Short mmCIF file of C-alpha atoms in Angstrom, two decimals:
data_model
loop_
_atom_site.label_atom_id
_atom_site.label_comp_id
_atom_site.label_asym_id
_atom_site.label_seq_id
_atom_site.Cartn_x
_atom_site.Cartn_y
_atom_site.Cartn_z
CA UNK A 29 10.99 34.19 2.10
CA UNK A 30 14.53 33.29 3.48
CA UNK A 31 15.86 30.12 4.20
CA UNK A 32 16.04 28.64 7.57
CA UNK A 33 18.18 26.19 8.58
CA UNK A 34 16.36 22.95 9.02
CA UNK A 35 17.24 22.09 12.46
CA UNK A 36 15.44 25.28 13.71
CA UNK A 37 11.94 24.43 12.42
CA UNK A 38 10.24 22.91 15.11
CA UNK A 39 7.15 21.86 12.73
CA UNK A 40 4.78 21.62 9.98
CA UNK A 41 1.14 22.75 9.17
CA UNK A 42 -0.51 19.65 7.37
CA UNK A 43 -3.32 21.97 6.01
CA UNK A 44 -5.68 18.84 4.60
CA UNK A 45 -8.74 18.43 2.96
CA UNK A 46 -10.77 21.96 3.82
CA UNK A 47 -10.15 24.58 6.07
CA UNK A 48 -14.18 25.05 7.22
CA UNK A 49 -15.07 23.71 10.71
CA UNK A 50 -18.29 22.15 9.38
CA UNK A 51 -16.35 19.88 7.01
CA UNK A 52 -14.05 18.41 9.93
CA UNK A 53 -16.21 15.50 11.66
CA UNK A 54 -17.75 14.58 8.69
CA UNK A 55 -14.09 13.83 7.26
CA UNK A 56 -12.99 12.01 10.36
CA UNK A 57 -15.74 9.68 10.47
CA UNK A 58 -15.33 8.81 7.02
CA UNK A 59 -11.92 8.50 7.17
CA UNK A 60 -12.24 6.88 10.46
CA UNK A 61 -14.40 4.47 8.92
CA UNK A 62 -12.23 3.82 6.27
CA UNK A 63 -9.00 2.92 8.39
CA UNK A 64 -11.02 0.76 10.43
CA UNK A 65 -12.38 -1.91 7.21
CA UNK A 66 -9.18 -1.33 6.30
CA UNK A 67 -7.41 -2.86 9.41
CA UNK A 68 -10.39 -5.15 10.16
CA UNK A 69 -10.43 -6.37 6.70
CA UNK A 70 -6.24 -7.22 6.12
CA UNK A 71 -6.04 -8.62 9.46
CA UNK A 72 -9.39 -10.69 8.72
CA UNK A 73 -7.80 -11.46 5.95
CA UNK A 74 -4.35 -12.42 7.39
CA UNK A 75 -5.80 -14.74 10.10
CA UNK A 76 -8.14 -16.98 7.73
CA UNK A 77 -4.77 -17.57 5.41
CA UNK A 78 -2.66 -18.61 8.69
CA UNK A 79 -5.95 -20.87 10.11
CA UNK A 80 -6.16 -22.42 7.21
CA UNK A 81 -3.43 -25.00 6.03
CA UNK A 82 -4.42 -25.68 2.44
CA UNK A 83 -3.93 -22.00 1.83
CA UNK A 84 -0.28 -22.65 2.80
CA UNK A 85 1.25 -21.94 -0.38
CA UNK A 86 3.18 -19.45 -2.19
CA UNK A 87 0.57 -16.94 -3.48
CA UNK A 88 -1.16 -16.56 -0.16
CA UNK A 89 1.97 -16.00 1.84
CA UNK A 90 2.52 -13.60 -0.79
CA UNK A 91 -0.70 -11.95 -0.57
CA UNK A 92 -0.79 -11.90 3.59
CA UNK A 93 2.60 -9.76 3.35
CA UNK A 94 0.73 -7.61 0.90
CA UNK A 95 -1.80 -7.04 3.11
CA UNK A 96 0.26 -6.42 6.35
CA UNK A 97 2.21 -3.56 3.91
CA UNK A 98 -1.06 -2.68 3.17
CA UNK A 99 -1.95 -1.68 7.23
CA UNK A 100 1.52 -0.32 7.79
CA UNK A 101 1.06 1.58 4.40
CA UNK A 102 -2.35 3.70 5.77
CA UNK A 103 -1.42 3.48 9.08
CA UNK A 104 1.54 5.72 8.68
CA UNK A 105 -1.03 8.55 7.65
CA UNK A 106 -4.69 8.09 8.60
CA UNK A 107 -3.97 7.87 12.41
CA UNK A 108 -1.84 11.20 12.14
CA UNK A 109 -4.52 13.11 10.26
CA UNK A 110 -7.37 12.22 12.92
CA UNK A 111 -5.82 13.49 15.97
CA UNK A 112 -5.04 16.19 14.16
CA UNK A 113 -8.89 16.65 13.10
CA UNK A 114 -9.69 15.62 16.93
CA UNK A 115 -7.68 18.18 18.77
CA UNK A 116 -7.86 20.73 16.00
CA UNK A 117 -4.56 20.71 15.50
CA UNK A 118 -2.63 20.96 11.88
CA UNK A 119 0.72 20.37 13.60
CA UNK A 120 3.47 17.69 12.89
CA UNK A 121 6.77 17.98 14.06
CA UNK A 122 9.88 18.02 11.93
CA UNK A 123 10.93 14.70 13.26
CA UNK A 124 7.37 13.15 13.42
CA UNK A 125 7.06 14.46 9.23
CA UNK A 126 10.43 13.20 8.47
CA UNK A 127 9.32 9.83 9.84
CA UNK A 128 5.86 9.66 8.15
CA UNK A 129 7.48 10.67 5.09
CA UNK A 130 10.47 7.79 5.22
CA UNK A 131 7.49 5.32 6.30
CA UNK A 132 5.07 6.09 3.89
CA UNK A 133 7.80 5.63 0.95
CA UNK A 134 8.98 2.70 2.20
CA UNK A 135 5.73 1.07 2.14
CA UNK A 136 4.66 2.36 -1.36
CA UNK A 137 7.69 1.09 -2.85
CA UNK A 138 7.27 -2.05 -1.47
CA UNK A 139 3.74 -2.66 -2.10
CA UNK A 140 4.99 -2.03 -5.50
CA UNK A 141 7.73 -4.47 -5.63
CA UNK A 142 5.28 -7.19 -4.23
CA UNK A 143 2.36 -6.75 -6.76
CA UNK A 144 5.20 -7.56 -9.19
CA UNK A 145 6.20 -10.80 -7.25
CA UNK A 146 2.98 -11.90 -6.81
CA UNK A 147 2.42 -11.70 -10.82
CA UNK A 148 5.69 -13.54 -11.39
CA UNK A 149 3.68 -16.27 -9.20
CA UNK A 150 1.36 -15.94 -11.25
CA UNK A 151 3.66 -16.58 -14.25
CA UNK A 152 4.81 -19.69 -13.39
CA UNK A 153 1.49 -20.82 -12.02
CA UNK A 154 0.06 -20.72 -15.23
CA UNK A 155 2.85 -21.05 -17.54
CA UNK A 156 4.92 -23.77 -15.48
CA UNK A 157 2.37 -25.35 -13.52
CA UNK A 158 4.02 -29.36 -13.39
CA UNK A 159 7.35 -27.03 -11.93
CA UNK A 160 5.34 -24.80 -9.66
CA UNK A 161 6.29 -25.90 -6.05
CA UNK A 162 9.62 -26.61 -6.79
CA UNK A 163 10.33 -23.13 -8.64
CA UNK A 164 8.41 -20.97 -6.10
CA UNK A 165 9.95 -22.92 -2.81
CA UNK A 166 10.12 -21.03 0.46
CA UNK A 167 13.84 -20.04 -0.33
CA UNK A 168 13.33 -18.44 -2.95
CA UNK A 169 9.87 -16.86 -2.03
CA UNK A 170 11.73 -15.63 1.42
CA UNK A 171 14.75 -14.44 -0.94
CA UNK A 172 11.92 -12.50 -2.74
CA UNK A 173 10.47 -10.83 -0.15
CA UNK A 174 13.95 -9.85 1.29
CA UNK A 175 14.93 -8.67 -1.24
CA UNK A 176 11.79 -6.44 -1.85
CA UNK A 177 12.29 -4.92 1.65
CA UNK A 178 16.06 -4.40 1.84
CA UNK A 179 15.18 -1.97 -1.85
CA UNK A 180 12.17 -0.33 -0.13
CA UNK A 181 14.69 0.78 2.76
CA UNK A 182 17.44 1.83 0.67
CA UNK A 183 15.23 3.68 -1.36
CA UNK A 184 13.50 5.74 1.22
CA UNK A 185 16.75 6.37 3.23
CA UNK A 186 18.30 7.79 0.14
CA UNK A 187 14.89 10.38 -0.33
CA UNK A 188 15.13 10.77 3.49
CA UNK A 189 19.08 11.85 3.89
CA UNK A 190 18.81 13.85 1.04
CA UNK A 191 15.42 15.89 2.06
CA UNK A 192 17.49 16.07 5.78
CA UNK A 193 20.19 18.33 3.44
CA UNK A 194 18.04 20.77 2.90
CA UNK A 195 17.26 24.16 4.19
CA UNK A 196 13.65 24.90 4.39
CA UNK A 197 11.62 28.93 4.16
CA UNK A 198 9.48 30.27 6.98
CA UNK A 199 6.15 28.51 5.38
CA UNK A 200 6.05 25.61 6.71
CA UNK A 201 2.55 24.90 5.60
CA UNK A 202 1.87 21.46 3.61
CA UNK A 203 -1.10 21.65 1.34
CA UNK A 204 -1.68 17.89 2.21
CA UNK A 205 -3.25 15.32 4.51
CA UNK A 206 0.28 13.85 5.21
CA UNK A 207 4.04 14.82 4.64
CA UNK A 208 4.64 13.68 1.21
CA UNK A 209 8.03 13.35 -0.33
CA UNK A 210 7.44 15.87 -3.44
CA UNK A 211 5.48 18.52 -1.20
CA UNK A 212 8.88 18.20 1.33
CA UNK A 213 10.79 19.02 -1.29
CA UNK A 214 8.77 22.26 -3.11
CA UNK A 215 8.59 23.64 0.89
CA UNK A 216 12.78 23.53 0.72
CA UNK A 217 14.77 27.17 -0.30
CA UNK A 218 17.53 25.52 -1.13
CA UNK A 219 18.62 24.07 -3.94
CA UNK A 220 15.94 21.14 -5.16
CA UNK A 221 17.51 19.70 -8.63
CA UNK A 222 19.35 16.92 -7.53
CA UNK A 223 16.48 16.06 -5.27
CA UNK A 224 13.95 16.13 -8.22
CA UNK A 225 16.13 13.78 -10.31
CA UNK A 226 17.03 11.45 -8.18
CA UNK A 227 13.00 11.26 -7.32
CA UNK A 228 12.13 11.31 -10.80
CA UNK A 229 14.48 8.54 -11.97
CA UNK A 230 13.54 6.09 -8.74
CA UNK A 231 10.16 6.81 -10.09
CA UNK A 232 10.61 4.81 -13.85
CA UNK A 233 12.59 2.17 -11.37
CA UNK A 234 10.43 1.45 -9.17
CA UNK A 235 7.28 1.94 -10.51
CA UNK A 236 7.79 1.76 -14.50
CA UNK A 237 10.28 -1.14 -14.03
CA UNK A 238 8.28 -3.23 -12.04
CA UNK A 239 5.03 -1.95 -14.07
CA UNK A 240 6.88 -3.53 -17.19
CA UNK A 241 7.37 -7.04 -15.28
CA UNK A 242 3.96 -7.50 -14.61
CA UNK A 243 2.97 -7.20 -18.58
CA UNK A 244 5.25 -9.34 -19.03
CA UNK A 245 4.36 -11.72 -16.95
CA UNK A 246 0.62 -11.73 -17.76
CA UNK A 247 1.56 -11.33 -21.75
CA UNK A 248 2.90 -14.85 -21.54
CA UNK A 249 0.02 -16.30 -19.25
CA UNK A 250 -2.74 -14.64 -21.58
CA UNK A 251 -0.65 -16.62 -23.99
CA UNK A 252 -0.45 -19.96 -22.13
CA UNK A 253 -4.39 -19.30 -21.45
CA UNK A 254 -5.12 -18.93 -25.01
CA UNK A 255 -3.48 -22.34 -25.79
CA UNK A 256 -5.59 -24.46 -23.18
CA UNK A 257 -8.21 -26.30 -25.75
CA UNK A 258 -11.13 -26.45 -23.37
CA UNK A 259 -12.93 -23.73 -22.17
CA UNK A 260 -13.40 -24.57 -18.49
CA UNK A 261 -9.87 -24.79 -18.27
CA UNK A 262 -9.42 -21.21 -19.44
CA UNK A 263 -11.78 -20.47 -17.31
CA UNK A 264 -9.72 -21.76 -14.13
CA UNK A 265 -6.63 -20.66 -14.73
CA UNK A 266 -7.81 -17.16 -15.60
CA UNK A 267 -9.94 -17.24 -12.13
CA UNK A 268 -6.50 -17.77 -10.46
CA UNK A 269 -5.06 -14.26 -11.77
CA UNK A 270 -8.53 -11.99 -12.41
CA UNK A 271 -8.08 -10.94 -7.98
CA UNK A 272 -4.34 -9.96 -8.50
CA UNK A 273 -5.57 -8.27 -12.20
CA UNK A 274 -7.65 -6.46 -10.65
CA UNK A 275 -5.91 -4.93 -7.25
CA UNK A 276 -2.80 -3.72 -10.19
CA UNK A 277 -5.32 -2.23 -12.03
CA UNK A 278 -6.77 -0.54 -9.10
CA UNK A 279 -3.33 0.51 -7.85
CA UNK A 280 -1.54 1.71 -10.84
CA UNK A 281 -4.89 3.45 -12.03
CA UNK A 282 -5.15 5.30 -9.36
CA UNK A 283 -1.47 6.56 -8.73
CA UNK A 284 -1.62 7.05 -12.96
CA UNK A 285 -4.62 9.08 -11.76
CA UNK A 286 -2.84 11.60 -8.88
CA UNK A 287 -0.20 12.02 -11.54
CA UNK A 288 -2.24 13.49 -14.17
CA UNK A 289 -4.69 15.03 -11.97
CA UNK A 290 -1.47 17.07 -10.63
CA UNK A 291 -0.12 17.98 -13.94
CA UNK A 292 -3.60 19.08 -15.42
CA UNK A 293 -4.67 21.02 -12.79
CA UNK A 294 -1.41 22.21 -10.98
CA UNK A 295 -3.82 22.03 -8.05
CA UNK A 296 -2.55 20.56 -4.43
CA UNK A 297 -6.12 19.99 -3.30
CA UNK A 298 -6.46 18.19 -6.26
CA UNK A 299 -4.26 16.33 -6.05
CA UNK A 300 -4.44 15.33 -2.36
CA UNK A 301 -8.05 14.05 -2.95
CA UNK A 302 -6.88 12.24 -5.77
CA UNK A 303 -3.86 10.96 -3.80
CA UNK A 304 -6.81 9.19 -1.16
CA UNK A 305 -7.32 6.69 -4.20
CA UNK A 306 -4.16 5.18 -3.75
CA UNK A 307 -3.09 5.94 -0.40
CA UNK A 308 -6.34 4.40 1.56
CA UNK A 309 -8.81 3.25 -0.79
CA UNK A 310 -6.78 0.54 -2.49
CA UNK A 311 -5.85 -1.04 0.38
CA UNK A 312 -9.41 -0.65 1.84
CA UNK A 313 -10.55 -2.75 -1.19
CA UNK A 314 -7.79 -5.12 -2.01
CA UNK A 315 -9.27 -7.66 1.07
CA UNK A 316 -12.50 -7.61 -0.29
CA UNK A 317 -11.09 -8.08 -4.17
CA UNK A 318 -9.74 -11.26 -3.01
CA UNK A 319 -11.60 -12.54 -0.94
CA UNK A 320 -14.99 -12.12 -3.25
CA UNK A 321 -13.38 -13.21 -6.54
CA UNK A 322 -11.22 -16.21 -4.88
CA UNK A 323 -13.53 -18.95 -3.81
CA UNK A 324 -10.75 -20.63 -1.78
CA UNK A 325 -10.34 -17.54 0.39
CA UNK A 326 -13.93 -17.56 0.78
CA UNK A 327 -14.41 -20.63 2.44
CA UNK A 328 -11.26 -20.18 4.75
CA UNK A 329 -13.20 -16.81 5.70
CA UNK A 330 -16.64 -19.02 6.26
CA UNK A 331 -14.31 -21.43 8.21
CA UNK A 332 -12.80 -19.35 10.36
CA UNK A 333 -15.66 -17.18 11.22
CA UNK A 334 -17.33 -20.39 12.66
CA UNK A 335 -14.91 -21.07 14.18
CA UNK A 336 -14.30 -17.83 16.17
CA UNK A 337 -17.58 -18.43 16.70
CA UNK A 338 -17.91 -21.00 18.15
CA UNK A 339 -14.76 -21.00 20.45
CA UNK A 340 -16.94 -17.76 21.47
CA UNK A 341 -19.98 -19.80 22.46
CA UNK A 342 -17.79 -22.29 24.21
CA UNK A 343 -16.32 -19.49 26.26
CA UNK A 344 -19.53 -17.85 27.03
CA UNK A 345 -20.86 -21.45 28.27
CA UNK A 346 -18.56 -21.72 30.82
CA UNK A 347 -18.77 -19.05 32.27
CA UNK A 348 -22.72 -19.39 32.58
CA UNK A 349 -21.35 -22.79 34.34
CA UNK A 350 -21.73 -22.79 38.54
#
């Protein structure tokens, strides 16, 4: 196949999940269903923290920017891939799959970089707890999360600028649900090494580098768990970390998952259905992980469904009124 030069390819062919007619509504409505809880459940999520002023603290604001990444992170794909199902359609322009691409890296990256945070938190929770407020103060918790978004720009701008270098064959087909960075760059003609290192190393970064913060961090609070003498006190401050154990476990299972499923089986469709782990069913289930293992959470869920509730009633009542 001979190159092209990018600017003259006008689009993409996301191929998907299957190719057979049969298959397509029964994939929309799942993944239709699945967008939905996970929207529903994140926002749910996001109001109950804001309603609720004793969950005004570090870790929550924490975990409602996780879960607004978490809606921006499967909203940049989903949406894309069920119009595409609904008007039968496996197109994506090159702008619209340079964007998804940028936006969808950004958003890993910094879901990443705030799992890490949020065990730091974590860390001094448990480890510095007379300390806590005035070590994790809204300075330095903004100066976190600033920080965490001004690396998950830079980072996808650099993959971005550099896939906009190069020169791309006449098959334009992606053997994916959405334009992924590493399937951009195996489409390209041109010359892909620099590319592939420069992915490779932001990999161990951002992924192994913040992978090996978060064993630290819970190495020293397994410690400082170990050393409490009673039991129910073990048991409390280990309650306070098992929801955030649990969603890194889920997340860097999963993506640990897609990798070796893709270097097993050299397969694409393997490796996009194992790529759904990370890309929509972790943040379909992280709401539900903290909200069912984190009693506070669950009451400022009770409390706010009563009282959307009963706002509700109050609204329907007057307009019964004459």
């Amino acid at each position: 196949m001979e190159p092209v030069n990018d600017t003259q390819i006008s689009a993409f062919l996301l191929l998907g999940f299957s190719k057979e007619p049969e298959l397509q509504c029964p994939i929309f409505g799942l993944f239709f269903s699945m967008y939905l809880i996970t929207v529903f459940g994140n926002l749910l999520l996001i109001l109950a923290v804001g309603y609720d002023s004793h969950l005004h603290t570090p870790m929550y604001f924490l975990l409602v920017n996780l879960s607004f990444v978490d809606i921006c992170f499967t909203s940049t794909t989903i949406p894309k891939m069920l119009w595409n199902i609904q008007t039968q359609s496996k197109a994506i322009t090159y702008t619209g799959c340079i964007t998804q691409m940028y936006f969808f890296s950004l958003f890993a990256v910094l879901d990443v970089l705030l799992l890490s945070v949020m065990a730091y938190d974590r860390f001094v929770a448990i480890c510095h707890p007379l300390h806590y407020m005035v070590i994790m103060n809204p300075l330095l918790c903004g100066l976190l999360l600033f920080v965490s978004w001004i690396i998950s720009v830079l980072h996808s701008l650099l993959h971005t600028s550099m896939v906009l270098q190069l020169s791309f064959c006449t098959e334009v087909e992606i053997p994916h649900f959405f334009c992924e960075l590493n399937q951009m760059i195996q489409l390209a003609c041109s010359d892909t090494f620099l590319n592939n290192m420069v992915m490779d190393f932001a990999a161990m970064l951002l992924a192994g580098g913040p992978f090996l913060g978060i064993l630290y961090s819970y190495s020293k609070v397994v410690s400082s768990i170990c050393a409490i003498s009673s039991a129910h006190g073990k048991y409390k401050a280990f309650s306070t970390c098992a929801s955030h154990i649990s969603v890194v476990s889920l997340f860097y299972g999963t993506s640990l998952g897609v990798y070796l499923s893709s270097a097993a089986t050299q397969s694409s469709h393997t490796s996009t259905v194992a790529s759904v782990m990370y890309a929509v069913v972790t943040p379909m289930l992280n709401p539900f992980i903290y909200s069912l293992r984190n009693k506070d959470i669950k009451e400022a869920l009770m409390r706010f469904s009563g009282m959307a509730a009963l706002k509700g009633t109050i609204v329907l009542g007057l307009k019964k009124c004459p």
